Amino acid sequence: CSLFVAQPCISLSFNISCFLYRVGVDYITWYFRALDPLLCSEATWLERYRAADEESHTVTFELYLSMRDIANLTEHVKDETVRAELKIRNYHLWFSPMVANWISRAQSLCRQYIDKAIQIDKVIQVTDEATFSSSAVDTKGFLLQVGNFWKHLQWPRAAESYSYTAAIVQHICDCAVYYAGQVYTRVTNEDIYKDGQFHASEKLCIILNNMCHLQQALEGLSETLELEKYYQWLEEQDAQTENSSEKVAAIARSLISNLLKNADEDIGNKISLTVQNISEKVNLERFFQDMLRSDKDSVDEETVVPLLDYLTHNLQTLGDFLLPQVLYRVLANFWATCVHTIAACIPNIPKKPGNNYIPR
């Protein structure tokens, strides 16, 4: 009895193997005939666990997983009539009022974990190519845990399953966008910009890498959750459903794809805004103005060195710490800023004979 309480599926599997395949006694059919009414009567106890607290969510979800595993063993019942009459095969109906609370609680906890991860953030080397901070790695881990929750859920009815799946994907996307928004606010910190002038720093690069890291996590979410396999299961369920004008598989695919696309665009916009902020803070005009104010007839080392030093320092820092895909975007904006600044300075270039930096 204690073995059944602690590990019900192991106990049942052992009994099936022992009685049916070794002794030839159909133990499992009689077992479920006796167990089914007991479980149905005890299911009313679930009402006490519908309160919105963490312990209730944990208990009910663990009960759900146990009931699901036990219900799966009813496939060993040979008599199809008896198997169809077993109410435990509809175990999910006992838990359907609680699924929304599970998902809501997961989202609330995930945001709390994200806030805590940002508070205790520290730089870590994840790959040879780039550096992230611990908050990005932790946040990705939190989102993967939510994905594991979805994998364990395995809701048996397609009509409810796709809506629960969409809600979980929406939650993952919302948390990823929330993290991107939180780290984006740090871009304007005083230690990133000095005297209103942009100075590339490792911290700024890490913030950009972090957002890109979460964006990449969303791009791989379909593979992580094995959504294609899930869509195939929905298609099989659609094929078994008669007189259905709407195909659940098509609806689920479209809805989830849009959720992932919108979240990807939201994080991409945060990255673009950060890159744009960098461009706005890059003040090259003062370097060119110094050249224009020079009394010398040609640009020499003394007037060019400050500009070259500024560009070299910032571009080297960006190249050392940024992910390649982010670096290319920053460099494109950096170059556009340079061209725009030069174009704006052209009308102010003094037209003196022998001036070597007059455009021809």
Short mmCIF file of C-alpha atoms in Angstrom, two decimals:
data_model
loop_
_atom_site.label_atom_id
_atom_site.label_comp_id
_atom_site.label_asym_id
_atom_site.label_seq_id
_atom_site.Cartn_x
_atom_site.Cartn_y
_atom_site.Cartn_z
CA CYS A 1 0.00 0.00 0.00
CA SER A 2 2.78 2.44 0.89
CA LEU A 3 4.48 1.64 -2.40
CA PHE A 4 1.29 2.46 -4.28
CA VAL A 5 0.92 5.78 -2.48
CA ALA A 6 4.52 6.79 -3.10
CA GLN A 7 4.97 5.42 -6.60
CA PRO A 8 1.59 4.38 -8.01
CA CYS A 9 2.68 3.73 -11.56
CA ILE A 10 5.66 1.59 -10.57
CA SER A 11 3.39 -0.45 -8.30
CA LEU A 12 0.72 -0.91 -10.96
CA SER A 13 3.23 -1.76 -13.67
CA PHE A 14 4.75 -4.40 -11.41
CA ASN A 15 1.34 -5.91 -10.69
CA ILE A 16 0.44 -5.98 -14.38
CA SER A 17 3.66 -7.79 -15.22
CA CYS A 18 3.37 -10.18 -12.28
CA PHE A 19 -0.31 -11.17 -12.50
CA LEU A 20 -1.17 -10.84 -16.18
CA TYR A 21 1.96 -11.93 -17.99
CA ARG A 22 3.37 -14.42 -15.48
CA VAL A 23 0.33 -15.89 -13.72
CA GLY A 24 -2.27 -15.27 -16.41
CA VAL A 25 -4.67 -13.46 -14.08
CA ASP A 26 -6.34 -10.29 -15.40
CA TYR A 27 -5.59 -8.38 -12.23
CA ILE A 28 -5.66 -4.92 -13.79
CA THR A 29 -9.29 -5.06 -14.94
CA TRP A 30 -10.60 -5.98 -11.51
CA TYR A 31 -8.22 -3.53 -9.92
CA PHE A 32 -9.55 -0.57 -11.89
CA ARG A 33 -13.13 -1.68 -11.38
CA ALA A 34 -12.53 -1.35 -7.65
CA LEU A 35 -10.30 1.73 -7.81
CA ASP A 36 -12.39 3.83 -10.19
CA PRO A 37 -15.35 4.56 -7.86
CA LEU A 38 -12.99 5.24 -4.97
CA LEU A 39 -11.02 7.84 -6.92
CA CYS A 40 -14.20 9.47 -8.20
CA SER A 41 -15.56 9.85 -4.69
CA GLU A 42 -12.26 11.22 -3.43
CA ALA A 43 -12.04 13.72 -6.30
CA THR A 44 -14.41 16.00 -4.40
CA TRP A 45 -11.51 16.68 -2.04
CA LEU A 46 -9.88 18.71 -4.77
CA GLU A 47 -12.26 21.55 -3.94
CA ARG A 48 -10.21 22.39 -0.87
CA TYR A 49 -7.11 22.95 -3.03
CA ARG A 50 -8.59 25.55 -5.34
CA ALA A 51 -7.36 28.42 -3.18
CA ALA A 52 -4.80 30.60 -4.93
CA ASP A 53 -1.73 29.82 -2.86
CA GLU A 54 1.54 28.21 -3.83
CA GLU A 55 1.05 25.05 -1.78
CA SER A 56 -2.35 24.39 -3.36
CA HIS A 57 -0.96 24.78 -6.88
CA THR A 58 1.91 22.41 -6.14
CA VAL A 59 -0.31 19.77 -4.54
CA THR A 60 -2.96 19.82 -7.26
CA PHE A 61 -0.44 19.69 -10.08
CA GLU A 62 1.35 16.72 -8.51
CA LEU A 63 -2.02 15.01 -8.07
CA TYR A 64 -2.81 15.72 -11.71
CA LEU A 65 0.44 14.10 -12.86
CA SER A 66 -0.23 11.04 -10.70
CA MET A 67 -3.80 10.70 -11.98
CA ARG A 68 -2.61 11.08 -15.56
CA ASP A 69 -0.04 8.31 -15.17
CA ILE A 70 -2.58 6.02 -13.50
CA ALA A 71 -5.16 6.75 -16.21
CA ASN A 72 -2.63 5.85 -18.90
CA LEU A 73 -2.36 2.38 -17.38
CA THR A 74 -6.04 1.76 -18.11
CA GLU A 75 -4.90 0.93 -21.65
CA HIS A 76 -3.95 -2.47 -20.21
CA VAL A 77 -7.61 -3.21 -19.46
CA LYS A 78 -8.48 -5.77 -22.13
CA ASP A 79 -12.26 -5.41 -22.03
CA GLU A 80 -13.05 -2.35 -24.17
CA THR A 81 -16.48 -1.92 -22.59
CA VAL A 82 -15.04 -1.85 -19.10
CA ARG A 83 -12.25 0.47 -20.20
CA ALA A 84 -14.69 2.93 -21.77
CA GLU A 85 -16.77 3.03 -18.58
CA LEU A 86 -13.85 3.95 -16.33
CA LYS A 87 -14.34 7.53 -15.15
CA ILE A 88 -10.67 7.93 -14.31
CA ARG A 89 -10.03 8.17 -18.05
CA ASN A 90 -11.64 11.62 -17.79
CA TYR A 91 -9.41 12.56 -14.86
CA HIS A 92 -8.57 15.89 -16.50
CA LEU A 93 -12.10 17.15 -15.87
CA TRP A 94 -11.39 17.12 -12.14
CA PHE A 95 -8.49 19.53 -12.64
CA SER A 96 -9.73 21.78 -15.45
CA PRO A 97 -10.79 24.62 -13.07
CA MET A 98 -7.22 24.72 -11.74
CA VAL A 99 -5.20 24.98 -14.94
CA ALA A 100 -5.70 28.74 -15.29
CA ASN A 101 -4.46 29.17 -11.71
CA TRP A 102 -1.39 27.04 -12.42
CA ILE A 103 -0.49 29.18 -15.42
CA SER A 104 -1.21 32.46 -13.63
CA ARG A 105 0.86 31.40 -10.65
CA ALA A 106 3.73 30.36 -12.90
CA GLN A 107 3.73 33.78 -14.56
CA SER A 108 3.68 35.61 -11.24
CA LEU A 109 6.54 33.55 -9.85
CA CYS A 110 8.56 33.89 -13.04
CA ARG A 111 8.38 37.69 -12.92
CA GLN A 112 9.44 37.64 -9.29
CA TYR A 113 12.39 35.44 -10.19
CA ILE A 114 13.32 37.76 -13.08
CA ASP A 115 13.29 40.81 -10.80
CA LYS A 116 15.45 38.98 -8.27
CA ALA A 117 17.85 37.78 -10.98
CA ILE A 118 18.31 41.36 -12.21
CA GLN A 119 18.97 42.58 -8.66
CA ILE A 120 21.80 40.08 -8.11
CA ASP A 121 23.07 40.30 -11.69
CA LYS A 122 26.68 39.47 -12.41
CA VAL A 123 28.76 39.03 -15.55
CA ILE A 124 29.40 35.48 -16.72
CA GLN A 125 31.13 34.00 -19.75
CA VAL A 126 28.62 31.71 -21.45
CA THR A 127 30.28 31.21 -24.83
CA ASP A 128 33.60 32.01 -26.42
CA GLU A 129 31.90 34.55 -28.67
CA ALA A 130 30.22 36.82 -26.17
CA THR A 131 29.56 37.64 -22.56
CA PHE A 132 26.14 37.74 -20.91
CA SER A 133 25.04 38.44 -17.39
CA SER A 134 23.60 35.88 -15.02
CA SER A 135 20.12 37.44 -15.21
CA ALA A 136 19.77 36.57 -18.91
CA VAL A 137 20.88 32.99 -18.35
CA ASP A 138 18.63 32.64 -15.29
CA THR A 139 15.65 34.14 -17.11
CA LYS A 140 16.08 31.72 -19.98
CA GLY A 141 16.20 28.93 -17.42
CA PHE A 142 12.96 30.14 -15.82
CA LEU A 143 11.25 30.16 -19.21
CA LEU A 144 12.48 26.65 -19.97
CA GLN A 145 11.01 25.49 -16.66
CA VAL A 146 7.65 26.86 -17.76
CA GLY A 147 8.13 24.95 -21.00
CA ASN A 148 8.77 21.78 -19.00
CA PHE A 149 5.52 22.43 -17.14
CA TRP A 150 3.73 22.47 -20.50
CA LYS A 151 5.41 19.22 -21.56
CA HIS A 152 4.28 17.54 -18.35
CA LEU A 153 0.73 18.88 -18.68
CA GLN A 154 -0.16 16.81 -21.77
CA TRP A 155 -3.80 17.82 -21.63
CA PRO A 156 -5.74 15.02 -23.37
CA ARG A 157 -8.50 17.04 -25.03
CA ALA A 158 -7.46 19.06 -28.06
CA ALA A 159 -10.11 21.77 -27.67
CA GLU A 160 -8.80 22.81 -24.25
CA SER A 161 -5.21 21.79 -24.87
CA TYR A 162 -4.48 24.35 -27.57
CA SER A 163 -5.89 27.21 -25.48
CA TYR A 164 -3.75 26.15 -22.51
CA THR A 165 -0.73 25.83 -24.78
CA ALA A 166 -1.35 29.30 -26.21
CA ALA A 167 -1.67 30.70 -22.67
CA ILE A 168 1.64 29.13 -21.64
CA VAL A 169 3.42 30.39 -24.78
CA GLN A 170 1.90 33.83 -24.15
CA HIS A 171 3.26 33.69 -20.61
CA ILE A 172 6.75 32.77 -21.83
CA CYS A 173 6.66 35.57 -24.40
CA ASP A 174 5.40 38.11 -21.86
CA CYS A 175 8.17 37.23 -19.42
CA ALA A 176 10.84 37.48 -22.13
CA VAL A 177 9.52 40.89 -23.22
CA TYR A 178 9.27 41.94 -19.56
CA TYR A 179 12.93 41.07 -19.02
CA ALA A 180 13.95 42.97 -22.15
CA GLY A 181 12.02 46.00 -20.91
CA GLN A 182 13.64 45.84 -17.48
CA VAL A 183 17.20 45.70 -18.81
CA TYR A 184 16.41 48.32 -21.45
CA THR A 185 15.73 50.86 -18.70
CA ARG A 186 19.33 50.40 -17.57
CA VAL A 187 20.66 51.69 -20.88
CA THR A 188 20.24 55.29 -19.73
CA ASN A 189 22.26 54.78 -16.55
CA GLU A 190 24.86 57.44 -15.83
CA ASP A 191 27.74 54.99 -15.90
CA ILE A 192 27.00 54.16 -19.53
CA TYR A 193 27.01 57.76 -20.80
CA LYS A 194 29.53 60.29 -19.56
CA ASP A 195 28.75 63.98 -19.89
CA GLY A 196 26.14 63.19 -22.52
CA GLN A 197 28.80 61.65 -24.76
CA PHE A 198 28.61 58.02 -25.74
CA HIS A 199 31.39 55.79 -24.46
CA ALA A 200 31.16 52.09 -25.27
CA SER A 201 31.40 49.93 -22.18
CA GLU A 202 31.25 46.26 -21.38
CA LYS A 203 28.08 46.89 -19.39
CA LEU A 204 26.27 48.36 -22.38
CA CYS A 205 27.37 45.46 -24.57
CA ILE A 206 26.14 42.95 -22.01
CA ILE A 207 22.72 44.61 -21.89
CA LEU A 208 22.42 44.30 -25.67
CA ASN A 209 23.68 40.71 -25.56
CA ASN A 210 21.15 39.87 -22.85
CA MET A 211 18.23 41.07 -24.95
CA CYS A 212 19.57 39.20 -27.96
CA HIS A 213 20.00 36.07 -25.81
CA LEU A 214 16.30 36.12 -24.87
CA GLN A 215 15.31 36.82 -28.46
CA GLN A 216 17.27 33.75 -29.57
CA ALA A 217 15.57 31.71 -26.83
CA LEU A 218 12.17 32.64 -28.27
CA GLU A 219 13.33 31.79 -31.78
CA GLY A 220 14.18 28.29 -30.57
CA LEU A 221 11.03 27.87 -28.48
CA SER A 222 9.16 25.90 -31.13
CA GLU A 223 11.91 23.32 -31.19
CA THR A 224 12.29 23.33 -27.41
CA LEU A 225 8.58 22.66 -26.88
CA GLU A 226 8.43 20.27 -29.84
CA LEU A 227 5.48 22.23 -31.21
CA GLU A 228 5.55 20.51 -34.60
CA LYS A 229 4.93 17.18 -32.90
CA TYR A 230 2.16 18.83 -30.91
CA TYR A 231 0.55 20.22 -34.07
CA GLN A 232 0.63 16.74 -35.60
CA TRP A 233 -1.21 15.39 -32.56
CA LEU A 234 -3.83 18.12 -32.95
CA GLU A 235 -4.24 17.20 -36.61
CA GLU A 236 -4.82 13.59 -35.61
CA GLN A 237 -7.45 14.74 -33.12
CA ASP A 238 -9.07 16.88 -35.83
CA ALA A 239 -9.25 13.86 -38.11
CA GLN A 240 -11.13 11.92 -35.44
CA THR A 241 -13.61 14.73 -34.85
CA GLU A 242 -16.67 14.67 -37.08
CA ASN A 243 -18.67 17.70 -38.21
CA SER A 244 -15.98 20.12 -37.10
CA SER A 245 -15.89 23.26 -39.23
CA GLU A 246 -12.84 24.66 -37.45
CA LYS A 247 -9.60 22.72 -37.32
CA VAL A 248 -7.93 23.12 -33.95
CA ALA A 249 -4.46 22.39 -35.34
CA ALA A 250 -4.62 25.26 -37.83
CA ILE A 251 -5.97 27.66 -35.20
CA ALA A 252 -3.28 26.67 -32.71
CA ARG A 253 -0.48 26.97 -35.25
CA SER A 254 -1.60 30.44 -36.35
CA LEU A 255 -2.19 31.72 -32.82
CA ILE A 256 1.08 30.47 -31.35
CA SER A 257 3.09 31.64 -34.38
CA ASN A 258 1.65 35.14 -33.98
CA LEU A 259 2.46 35.18 -30.27
CA LEU A 260 6.08 34.25 -30.94
CA LYS A 261 6.34 36.71 -33.83
CA ASN A 262 4.96 39.61 -31.76
CA ALA A 263 7.29 38.88 -28.85
CA ASP A 264 10.27 38.64 -31.20
CA GLU A 265 9.35 42.02 -32.68
CA ASP A 266 8.93 43.57 -29.22
CA ILE A 267 12.39 42.49 -28.11
CA GLY A 268 13.81 43.46 -31.50
CA ASN A 269 12.33 46.92 -31.05
CA LYS A 270 14.01 47.23 -27.65
CA ILE A 271 17.33 46.34 -29.25
CA SER A 272 16.70 48.84 -32.06
CA LEU A 273 15.86 51.58 -29.56
CA THR A 274 19.06 50.86 -27.67
CA VAL A 275 21.09 51.03 -30.88
CA GLN A 276 19.29 54.25 -31.80
CA ASN A 277 20.11 55.71 -28.38
CA ILE A 278 23.75 54.91 -29.01
CA SER A 279 23.63 56.71 -32.35
CA GLU A 280 22.01 59.75 -30.78
CA LYS A 281 24.70 59.90 -28.11
CA VAL A 282 27.57 59.59 -30.57
CA ASN A 283 28.67 63.21 -30.92
CA LEU A 284 31.23 63.41 -33.71
CA GLU A 285 30.39 66.97 -34.64
CA ARG A 286 32.70 68.46 -32.03
CA PHE A 287 35.67 66.63 -33.56
CA PHE A 288 34.92 67.98 -37.03
CA GLN A 289 34.27 71.44 -35.64
CA ASP A 290 37.72 71.37 -34.05
CA MET A 291 39.15 70.54 -37.46
CA LEU A 292 37.24 73.39 -39.07
CA ARG A 293 38.43 75.84 -36.45
CA SER A 294 42.03 74.85 -37.01
CA ASP A 295 44.21 77.63 -38.44
CA LYS A 296 46.25 75.13 -40.38
CA ASP A 297 45.77 74.71 -44.10
CA SER A 298 45.59 70.91 -43.93
CA VAL A 299 44.43 68.24 -41.52
CA ASP A 300 47.40 66.97 -39.55
CA GLU A 301 47.90 64.40 -36.82
CA GLU A 302 47.12 66.85 -34.05
CA THR A 303 43.60 67.52 -35.31
CA VAL A 304 42.76 63.97 -36.40
CA VAL A 305 44.10 61.97 -33.45
CA PRO A 306 41.23 62.81 -31.02
CA LEU A 307 38.66 61.57 -33.55
CA LEU A 308 40.63 58.43 -34.35
CA ASP A 309 41.18 57.69 -30.66
CA TYR A 310 37.48 58.08 -29.94
CA LEU A 311 36.46 55.81 -32.82
CA THR A 312 39.15 53.23 -32.09
CA HIS A 313 38.31 52.94 -28.39
CA ASN A 314 34.57 52.61 -28.90
CA LEU A 315 34.67 50.32 -31.91
CA GLN A 316 37.20 48.03 -30.25
CA THR A 317 35.07 47.76 -27.12
CA LEU A 318 31.98 47.01 -29.17
CA GLY A 319 33.85 44.42 -31.20
CA ASP A 320 35.27 42.72 -28.11
CA PHE A 321 32.00 42.24 -26.24
CA LEU A 322 29.02 42.38 -28.60
CA LEU A 323 27.44 39.41 -30.30
CA PRO A 324 28.13 39.58 -34.05
CA GLN A 325 24.48 40.09 -35.02
CA VAL A 326 24.19 43.02 -32.61
CA LEU A 327 27.58 44.44 -33.56
CA TYR A 328 26.59 44.70 -37.22
CA ARG A 329 23.50 46.72 -36.32
CA VAL A 330 25.49 49.06 -34.08
CA LEU A 331 28.19 49.56 -36.71
CA ALA A 332 25.59 50.32 -39.39
CA ASN A 333 24.09 53.04 -37.20
CA PHE A 334 27.55 54.24 -36.20
CA TRP A 335 28.52 54.63 -39.86
CA ALA A 336 25.25 56.40 -40.69
CA THR A 337 25.93 58.85 -37.87
CA CYS A 338 29.42 59.55 -39.22
CA VAL A 339 28.11 60.18 -42.74
CA HIS A 340 25.31 62.41 -41.46
CA THR A 341 27.74 64.43 -39.32
CA ILE A 342 30.17 64.92 -42.20
CA ALA A 343 27.33 65.96 -44.52
CA ALA A 344 26.12 68.48 -41.95
CA CYS A 345 29.60 69.96 -41.61
CA ILE A 346 30.28 70.36 -45.36
CA PRO A 347 28.55 73.77 -45.67
CA ASN A 348 30.76 75.09 -42.87
CA ILE A 349 34.06 74.08 -44.44
CA PRO A 350 36.03 77.25 -45.21
CA LYS A 351 36.85 77.45 -48.90
CA LYS A 352 40.51 78.43 -48.73
CA PRO A 353 43.02 77.74 -51.49
CA GLY A 354 45.09 74.69 -50.76
CA ASN A 355 42.62 73.32 -48.23
CA ASN A 356 43.14 69.56 -48.62
CA TYR A 357 39.97 68.50 -46.86
CA ILE A 358 37.54 70.39 -49.11
CA PRO A 359 35.42 67.72 -50.86
CA ARG A 360 35.89 67.60 -54.61
#
